[in-house]
Amino acid sequence: MKKIINNPENVVDEMLNGLVKGYPNKVKRLENTNVIARYDKKESKVGIISGGGSGHEPAHAGYVGYGMLDCAVCGEVFTSPTPDQILEAIKEANSGKGVFMVVKNYTGDVLNFDMAKELAEAEDIDVDYIIVNDDVAVEDSEFTSGRRGIAGTVFFHKVLGAMAEEGKSLEEIKKEAEKLVKSIRSMGMAIKPCVQPQVGKESFHLEENEMEIGIGIHGEAGIRKEEIKPANEITKELADTILEEFDNLDEVCVMVNGMGQTPLMELYIVNNFLNDYLKDKNIKIYKSYVGNYMTSIDMAGYSITIFKVEDQEKKYLDAKADTVFLKEI
């Protein structure tokens, strides 16, 4: 294993300290926690929090700031944060209007965020949440019951964060979140697995001429191995699987998300075909996003997210955001 780290057991602690030292005017770390919070906490708004295991950077701490998240709870690598840490994030994000949590559908995350919700409600804090399950590749996996939450989660951060910034209520945010669950679908692939620092070996094996279709963001193998194909053929396979999920599509946003080690050159090649392919199907593209938004440490590969948008979603996607990782999305 070759990684630019010190002790594998300290990677999350040192990463979070380095993040805060790099952007001290944007974020802070709550004392004795792995919670990253907005430096300029805004009062009288619904607090928006998210989180999960580390190793998906820039998710989730990179989305803390104006117009997106108020707090991100960072577990150990590929490990759900504990309920007590999530509770501290809820308390920090709360300003009297309640707190909304964006939770990816992984068993540990769902259990621990739900437990933290109960603890917060015992302290008279109104809390609600949505479970994101945008991955169309699998119905169940070793990490979850039902579909996994992957890169489409970032759109929840942006839309719901903008709504909270505008002053929308907890009930209004929950209603939109339920709509987003039906409007966002994703699927990914890999040509190289990741190496978790504490484990020191590849999460699955691929031969030189193989690729994995349907990977997750915790180093999981996908639904099948195939001989590697040209970028356009891979992208068509992923896009067709996603498009089967929608009855009709008029206008969409697309995200081509790198898994951590994929060059931007390759992501732009994917986006080139994806845009043309959707337009050939008379699907209008409102915006395209290309880059590393939710990764799996150093996995080489990408995922595609297709987001069916209407005027309200476009408004919130265009709203100002100022976070560590994004000025806008």
mmCIF file of N, CA and C in Angstrom, residues 234-307:
data_model
loop_
_atom_site.group_PDB
_atom_site.id
_atom_site.type_symbol
_atom_site.label_atom_id
_atom_site.label_comp_id
_atom_site.label_asym_id
_atom_site.label_seq_id
_atom_site.Cartn_x
_atom_site.Cartn_y
_atom_site.Cartn_z
ATOM 1 N N ILE A 234 -19.537 2.161 -22.249
ATOM 2 C CA ILE A 234 -19.775 2.051 -20.803
ATOM 3 C C ILE A 234 -20.847 3.051 -20.382
ATOM 4 N N THR A 235 -20.707 4.274 -20.848
ATOM 5 C CA THR A 235 -21.634 5.340 -20.459
ATOM 6 C C THR A 235 -23.041 5.042 -20.949
ATOM 7 N N LYS A 236 -23.161 4.513 -22.141
ATOM 8 C CA LYS A 236 -24.482 4.141 -22.659
ATOM 9 C C LYS A 236 -25.116 3.060 -21.782
ATOM 10 N N GLU A 237 -24.324 2.096 -21.363
ATOM 11 C CA GLU A 237 -24.837 1.019 -20.507
ATOM 12 C C GLU A 237 -25.360 1.565 -19.182
ATOM 13 N N LEU A 238 -24.600 2.465 -18.566
ATOM 14 C CA LEU A 238 -25.034 3.060 -17.304
ATOM 15 C C LEU A 238 -26.267 3.936 -17.510
ATOM 16 N N ALA A 239 -26.223 4.776 -18.535
ATOM 17 C CA ALA A 239 -27.333 5.701 -18.780
ATOM 18 C C ALA A 239 -28.623 4.949 -19.093
ATOM 19 N N ASP A 240 -28.549 3.909 -19.907
ATOM 20 C CA ASP A 240 -29.754 3.153 -20.250
ATOM 21 C C ASP A 240 -30.383 2.527 -19.011
ATOM 22 N N THR A 241 -29.554 2.020 -18.115
ATOM 23 C CA THR A 241 -30.081 1.422 -16.889
ATOM 24 C C THR A 241 -30.786 2.471 -16.042
ATOM 25 N N ILE A 242 -30.212 3.660 -15.962
ATOM 26 C CA ILE A 242 -30.846 4.746 -15.198
ATOM 27 C C ILE A 242 -32.138 5.193 -15.867
ATOM 28 N N LEU A 243 -32.123 5.365 -17.178
ATOM 29 C CA LEU A 243 -33.289 5.884 -17.891
ATOM 30 C C LEU A 243 -34.492 4.957 -17.777
ATOM 31 N N GLU A 244 -34.253 3.662 -17.578
ATOM 32 C CA GLU A 244 -35.361 2.728 -17.397
ATOM 33 C C GLU A 244 -36.178 3.041 -16.147
ATOM 34 N N GLU A 245 -35.601 3.824 -15.232
ATOM 35 C CA GLU A 245 -36.262 4.152 -13.971
ATOM 36 C C GLU A 245 -37.315 5.251 -14.130
ATOM 37 N N PHE A 246 -37.271 5.984 -15.228
ATOM 38 C CA PHE A 246 -38.158 7.133 -15.412
ATOM 39 C C PHE A 246 -39.218 6.835 -16.462
ATOM 40 N N ASP A 247 -40.447 7.243 -16.179
ATOM 41 C CA ASP A 247 -41.515 7.094 -17.160
ATOM 42 C C ASP A 247 -41.348 8.082 -18.304
ATOM 43 N N ASN A 248 -40.988 9.307 -17.957
ATOM 44 C CA ASN A 248 -40.731 10.310 -18.985
ATOM 45 C C ASN A 248 -39.771 11.346 -18.419
ATOM 46 N N LEU A 249 -38.969 11.881 -19.282
ATOM 47 C CA LEU A 249 -38.000 12.901 -18.893
ATOM 48 C C LEU A 249 -38.065 14.051 -19.871
ATOM 49 N N ASP A 250 -38.276 15.239 -19.339
ATOM 50 C CA ASP A 250 -38.281 16.431 -20.171
ATOM 51 C C ASP A 250 -36.955 17.177 -20.019
ATOM 52 N N GLU A 251 -36.590 17.480 -18.782
ATOM 53 C CA GLU A 251 -35.392 18.266 -18.536
ATOM 54 C C GLU A 251 -34.658 17.683 -17.338
ATOM 55 N N VAL A 252 -33.318 17.626 -17.429
ATOM 56 C CA VAL A 252 -32.524 16.992 -16.379
ATOM 57 C C VAL A 252 -31.255 17.780 -16.094
ATOM 58 N N CYS A 253 -30.710 17.540 -14.914
ATOM 59 C CA CYS A 253 -29.310 17.852 -14.633
ATOM 60 C C CYS A 253 -28.560 16.535 -14.624
ATOM 61 N N VAL A 254 -27.333 16.560 -15.079
ATOM 62 C CA VAL A 254 -26.520 15.347 -15.037
ATOM 63 C C VAL A 254 -25.246 15.620 -14.248
ATOM 64 N N MET A 255 -24.796 14.596 -13.554
ATOM 65 C CA MET A 255 -23.524 14.666 -12.845
ATOM 66 C C MET A 255 -22.661 13.482 -13.272
ATOM 67 N N VAL A 256 -21.457 13.787 -13.729
ATOM 68 C CA VAL A 256 -20.448 12.764 -13.986
ATOM 69 C C VAL A 256 -19.454 12.877 -12.841
ATOM 70 N N ASN A 257 -19.514 11.913 -11.952
ATOM 71 C CA ASN A 257 -18.788 11.971 -10.687
ATOM 72 C C ASN A 257 -17.601 11.015 -10.693
ATOM 73 N N GLY A 258 -16.402 11.549 -10.472
ATOM 74 C CA GLY A 258 -15.213 10.708 -10.364
ATOM 75 C C GLY A 258 -15.152 10.010 -9.019
ATOM 76 N N MET A 259 -14.596 8.806 -9.008
ATOM 77 C CA MET A 259 -14.547 8.016 -7.783
ATOM 78 C C MET A 259 -13.285 8.253 -6.953
ATOM 79 N N GLY A 260 -12.430 9.186 -7.392
ATOM 80 C CA GLY A 260 -11.270 9.549 -6.587
ATOM 81 C C GLY A 260 -9.970 9.567 -7.359
ATOM 82 N N GLN A 261 -9.818 8.659 -8.324
ATOM 83 C CA GLN A 261 -8.545 8.573 -9.045
ATOM 84 C C GLN A 261 -8.715 8.709 -10.557
ATOM 85 N N THR A 262 -9.904 9.099 -10.991
ATOM 86 C CA THR A 262 -10.151 9.203 -12.422
ATOM 87 C C THR A 262 -9.790 10.592 -12.921
ATOM 88 N N PRO A 263 -8.940 10.698 -13.943
ATOM 89 C CA PRO A 263 -8.564 12.017 -14.455
ATOM 90 C C PRO A 263 -9.771 12.778 -15.002
ATOM 91 N N LEU A 264 -9.734 14.088 -14.857
ATOM 92 C CA LEU A 264 -10.793 14.920 -15.423
ATOM 93 C C LEU A 264 -10.919 14.713 -16.931
ATOM 94 N N MET A 265 -9.793 14.467 -17.590
ATOM 95 C CA MET A 265 -9.839 14.199 -19.030
ATOM 96 C C MET A 265 -10.854 13.110 -19.342
ATOM 97 N N GLU A 266 -10.826 12.026 -18.575
ATOM 98 C CA GLU A 266 -11.716 10.909 -18.828
ATOM 99 C C GLU A 266 -13.160 11.249 -18.458
ATOM 100 N N LEU A 267 -13.341 12.011 -17.385
ATOM 101 C CA LEU A 267 -14.698 12.409 -16.997
ATOM 102 C C LEU A 267 -15.331 13.304 -18.054
ATOM 103 N N TYR A 268 -14.545 14.184 -18.646
ATOM 104 C CA TYR A 268 -15.085 15.043 -19.704
ATOM 105 C C TYR A 268 -15.435 14.234 -20.955
ATOM 106 N N ILE A 269 -14.673 13.195 -21.241
ATOM 107 C CA ILE A 269 -15.003 12.317 -22.366
ATOM 108 C C ILE A 269 -16.356 11.646 -22.125
ATOM 109 N N VAL A 270 -16.572 11.212 -20.890
ATOM 110 C CA VAL A 270 -17.867 10.615 -20.530
ATOM 111 C C VAL A 270 -18.980 11.642 -20.688
ATOM 112 N N ASN A 271 -18.752 12.838 -20.181
ATOM 113 C CA ASN A 271 -19.781 13.880 -20.255
ATOM 114 C C ASN A 271 -20.093 14.262 -21.700
ATOM 115 N N ASN A 272 -19.096 14.240 -22.552
ATOM 116 C CA ASN A 272 -19.296 14.563 -23.966
ATOM 117 C C ASN A 272 -20.319 13.623 -24.591
ATOM 118 N N PHE A 273 -20.129 12.317 -24.357
ATOM 119 C CA PHE A 273 -21.075 11.358 -24.921
ATOM 120 C C PHE A 273 -22.431 11.442 -24.232
ATOM 121 N N LEU A 274 -22.442 11.558 -22.915
ATOM 122 C CA LEU A 274 -23.703 11.555 -22.165
ATOM 123 C C LEU A 274 -24.607 12.698 -22.591
ATOM 124 N N ASN A 275 -24.051 13.879 -22.744
ATOM 125 C CA ASN A 275 -24.855 15.019 -23.184
ATOM 126 C C ASN A 275 -25.461 14.760 -24.562
ATOM 127 N N ASP A 276 -24.641 14.283 -25.499
ATOM 128 C CA ASP A 276 -25.143 14.029 -26.851
ATOM 129 C C ASP A 276 -26.189 12.924 -26.847
ATOM 130 N N TYR A 277 -25.966 11.894 -26.050
ATOM 131 C CA TYR A 277 -26.872 10.750 -26.000
ATOM 132 C C TYR A 277 -28.252 11.159 -25.485
ATOM 133 N N LEU A 278 -28.272 11.963 -24.429
ATOM 134 C CA LEU A 278 -29.552 12.409 -23.877
ATOM 135 C C LEU A 278 -30.267 13.355 -24.838
ATOM 136 N N LYS A 279 -29.511 14.245 -25.470
ATOM 137 C CA LYS A 279 -30.133 15.160 -26.423
ATOM 138 C C LYS A 279 -30.733 14.412 -27.614
ATOM 139 N N ASP A 280 -30.066 13.331 -28.034
ATOM 140 C CA ASP A 280 -30.612 12.507 -29.116
ATOM 141 C C ASP A 280 -31.936 11.864 -28.717
ATOM 142 N N LYS A 281 -32.161 11.728 -27.425
ATOM 143 C CA LYS A 281 -33.410 11.180 -26.911
ATOM 144 C C LYS A 281 -34.417 12.289 -26.578
ATOM 145 N N ASN A 282 -34.109 13.513 -27.018
ATOM 146 C CA ASN A 282 -34.976 14.681 -26.793
ATOM 147 C C ASN A 282 -35.126 15.018 -25.314
ATOM 148 N N ILE A 283 -34.080 14.763 -24.572
ATOM 149 C CA ILE A 283 -34.043 15.135 -23.162
ATOM 150 C C ILE A 283 -33.180 16.391 -23.033
ATOM 151 N N LYS A 284 -33.779 17.450 -22.551
ATOM 152 C CA LYS A 284 -33.072 18.714 -22.405
ATOM 153 C C LYS A 284 -32.175 18.688 -21.173
ATOM 154 N N ILE A 285 -30.966 19.191 -21.320
ATOM 155 C CA ILE A 285 -30.026 19.217 -20.198
ATOM 156 C C ILE A 285 -29.928 20.639 -19.667
ATOM 157 N N TYR A 286 -30.369 20.815 -18.442
ATOM 158 C CA TYR A 286 -30.316 22.136 -17.823
ATOM 159 C C TYR A 286 -28.897 22.489 -17.395
ATOM 160 N N LYS A 287 -28.232 21.545 -16.731
ATOM 161 C CA LYS A 287 -26.846 21.758 -16.311
ATOM 162 C C LYS A 287 -26.127 20.421 -16.268
ATOM 163 N N SER A 288 -24.816 20.479 -16.486
ATOM 164 C CA SER A 288 -23.958 19.313 -16.308
ATOM 165 C C SER A 288 -22.905 19.636 -15.258
ATOM 166 N N TYR A 289 -22.611 18.657 -14.420
ATOM 167 C CA TYR A 289 -21.588 18.798 -13.385
ATOM 168 C C TYR A 289 -20.583 17.676 -13.562
ATOM 169 N N VAL A 290 -19.309 18.036 -13.647
ATOM 170 C CA VAL A 290 -18.256 17.053 -13.894
ATOM 171 C C VAL A 290 -17.153 17.254 -12.872
ATOM 172 N N GLY A 291 -16.806 16.203 -12.143
ATOM 173 C CA GLY A 291 -15.734 16.301 -11.160
ATOM 174 C C GLY A 291 -15.885 15.258 -10.075
ATOM 175 N N ASN A 292 -15.066 15.382 -9.038
ATOM 176 C CA ASN A 292 -15.129 14.474 -7.893
ATOM 177 C C ASN A 292 -16.056 15.068 -6.839
ATOM 178 N N TYR A 293 -17.256 14.540 -6.727
ATOM 179 C CA TYR A 293 -18.248 15.046 -5.787
ATOM 180 C C TYR A 293 -18.465 14.092 -4.610
ATOM 181 N N MET A 294 -18.423 12.792 -4.870
ATOM 182 C CA MET A 294 -18.536 11.791 -3.812
ATOM 183 C C MET A 294 -17.698 10.587 -4.231
ATOM 184 N N THR A 295 -16.574 10.412 -3.586
ATOM 185 C CA THR A 295 -15.568 9.461 -4.029
ATOM 186 C C THR A 295 -15.533 8.208 -3.156
ATOM 187 N N SER A 296 -14.684 7.291 -3.538
ATOM 188 C CA SER A 296 -14.418 6.080 -2.758
ATOM 189 C C SER A 296 -12.907 5.956 -2.606
ATOM 190 N N ILE A 297 -12.339 6.881 -1.837
ATOM 191 C CA ILE A 297 -10.902 7.025 -1.586
ATOM 192 C C ILE A 297 -10.156 7.169 -2.909
ATOM 193 N N ASP A 298 -9.492 6.094 -3.364
ATOM 194 C CA ASP A 298 -8.667 6.181 -4.579
ATOM 195 C C ASP A 298 -9.161 5.229 -5.667
ATOM 196 N N MET A 299 -10.455 4.930 -5.647
ATOM 197 C CA MET A 299 -11.016 4.084 -6.706
ATOM 198 C C MET A 299 -10.931 4.813 -8.043
ATOM 199 N N ALA A 300 -10.653 4.089 -9.096
ATOM 200 C CA ALA A 300 -10.677 4.645 -10.446
ATOM 201 C C ALA A 300 -11.968 4.207 -11.119
ATOM 202 N N GLY A 301 -12.767 5.173 -11.504
ATOM 203 C CA GLY A 301 -14.053 4.898 -12.123
ATOM 204 C C GLY A 301 -14.921 6.131 -12.045
ATOM 205 N N TYR A 302 -16.193 5.968 -12.316
ATOM 206 C CA TYR A 302 -17.101 7.121 -12.277
ATOM 207 C C TYR A 302 -18.525 6.645 -12.080
ATOM 208 N N SER A 303 -19.359 7.564 -11.684
ATOM 209 C CA SER A 303 -20.800 7.310 -11.637
ATOM 210 C C SER A 303 -21.500 8.407 -12.413
ATOM 211 N N ILE A 304 -22.703 8.078 -12.854
ATOM 212 C CA ILE A 304 -23.577 9.023 -13.540
ATOM 213 C C ILE A 304 -24.802 9.239 -12.671
ATOM 214 N N THR A 305 -25.210 10.477 -12.520
ATOM 215 C CA THR A 305 -26.471 10.804 -11.860
ATOM 216 C C THR A 305 -27.332 11.597 -12.825
ATOM 217 N N ILE A 306 -28.590 11.198 -12.937
ATOM 218 C CA ILE A 306 -29.566 11.932 -13.740
ATOM 219 C C ILE A 306 -30.660 12.423 -12.796
ATOM 220 N N PHE A 307 -30.882 13.725 -12.803
ATOM 221 C CA PHE A 307 -31.788 14.404 -11.884
ATOM 222 C C PHE A 307 -32.885 15.065 -12.697
#
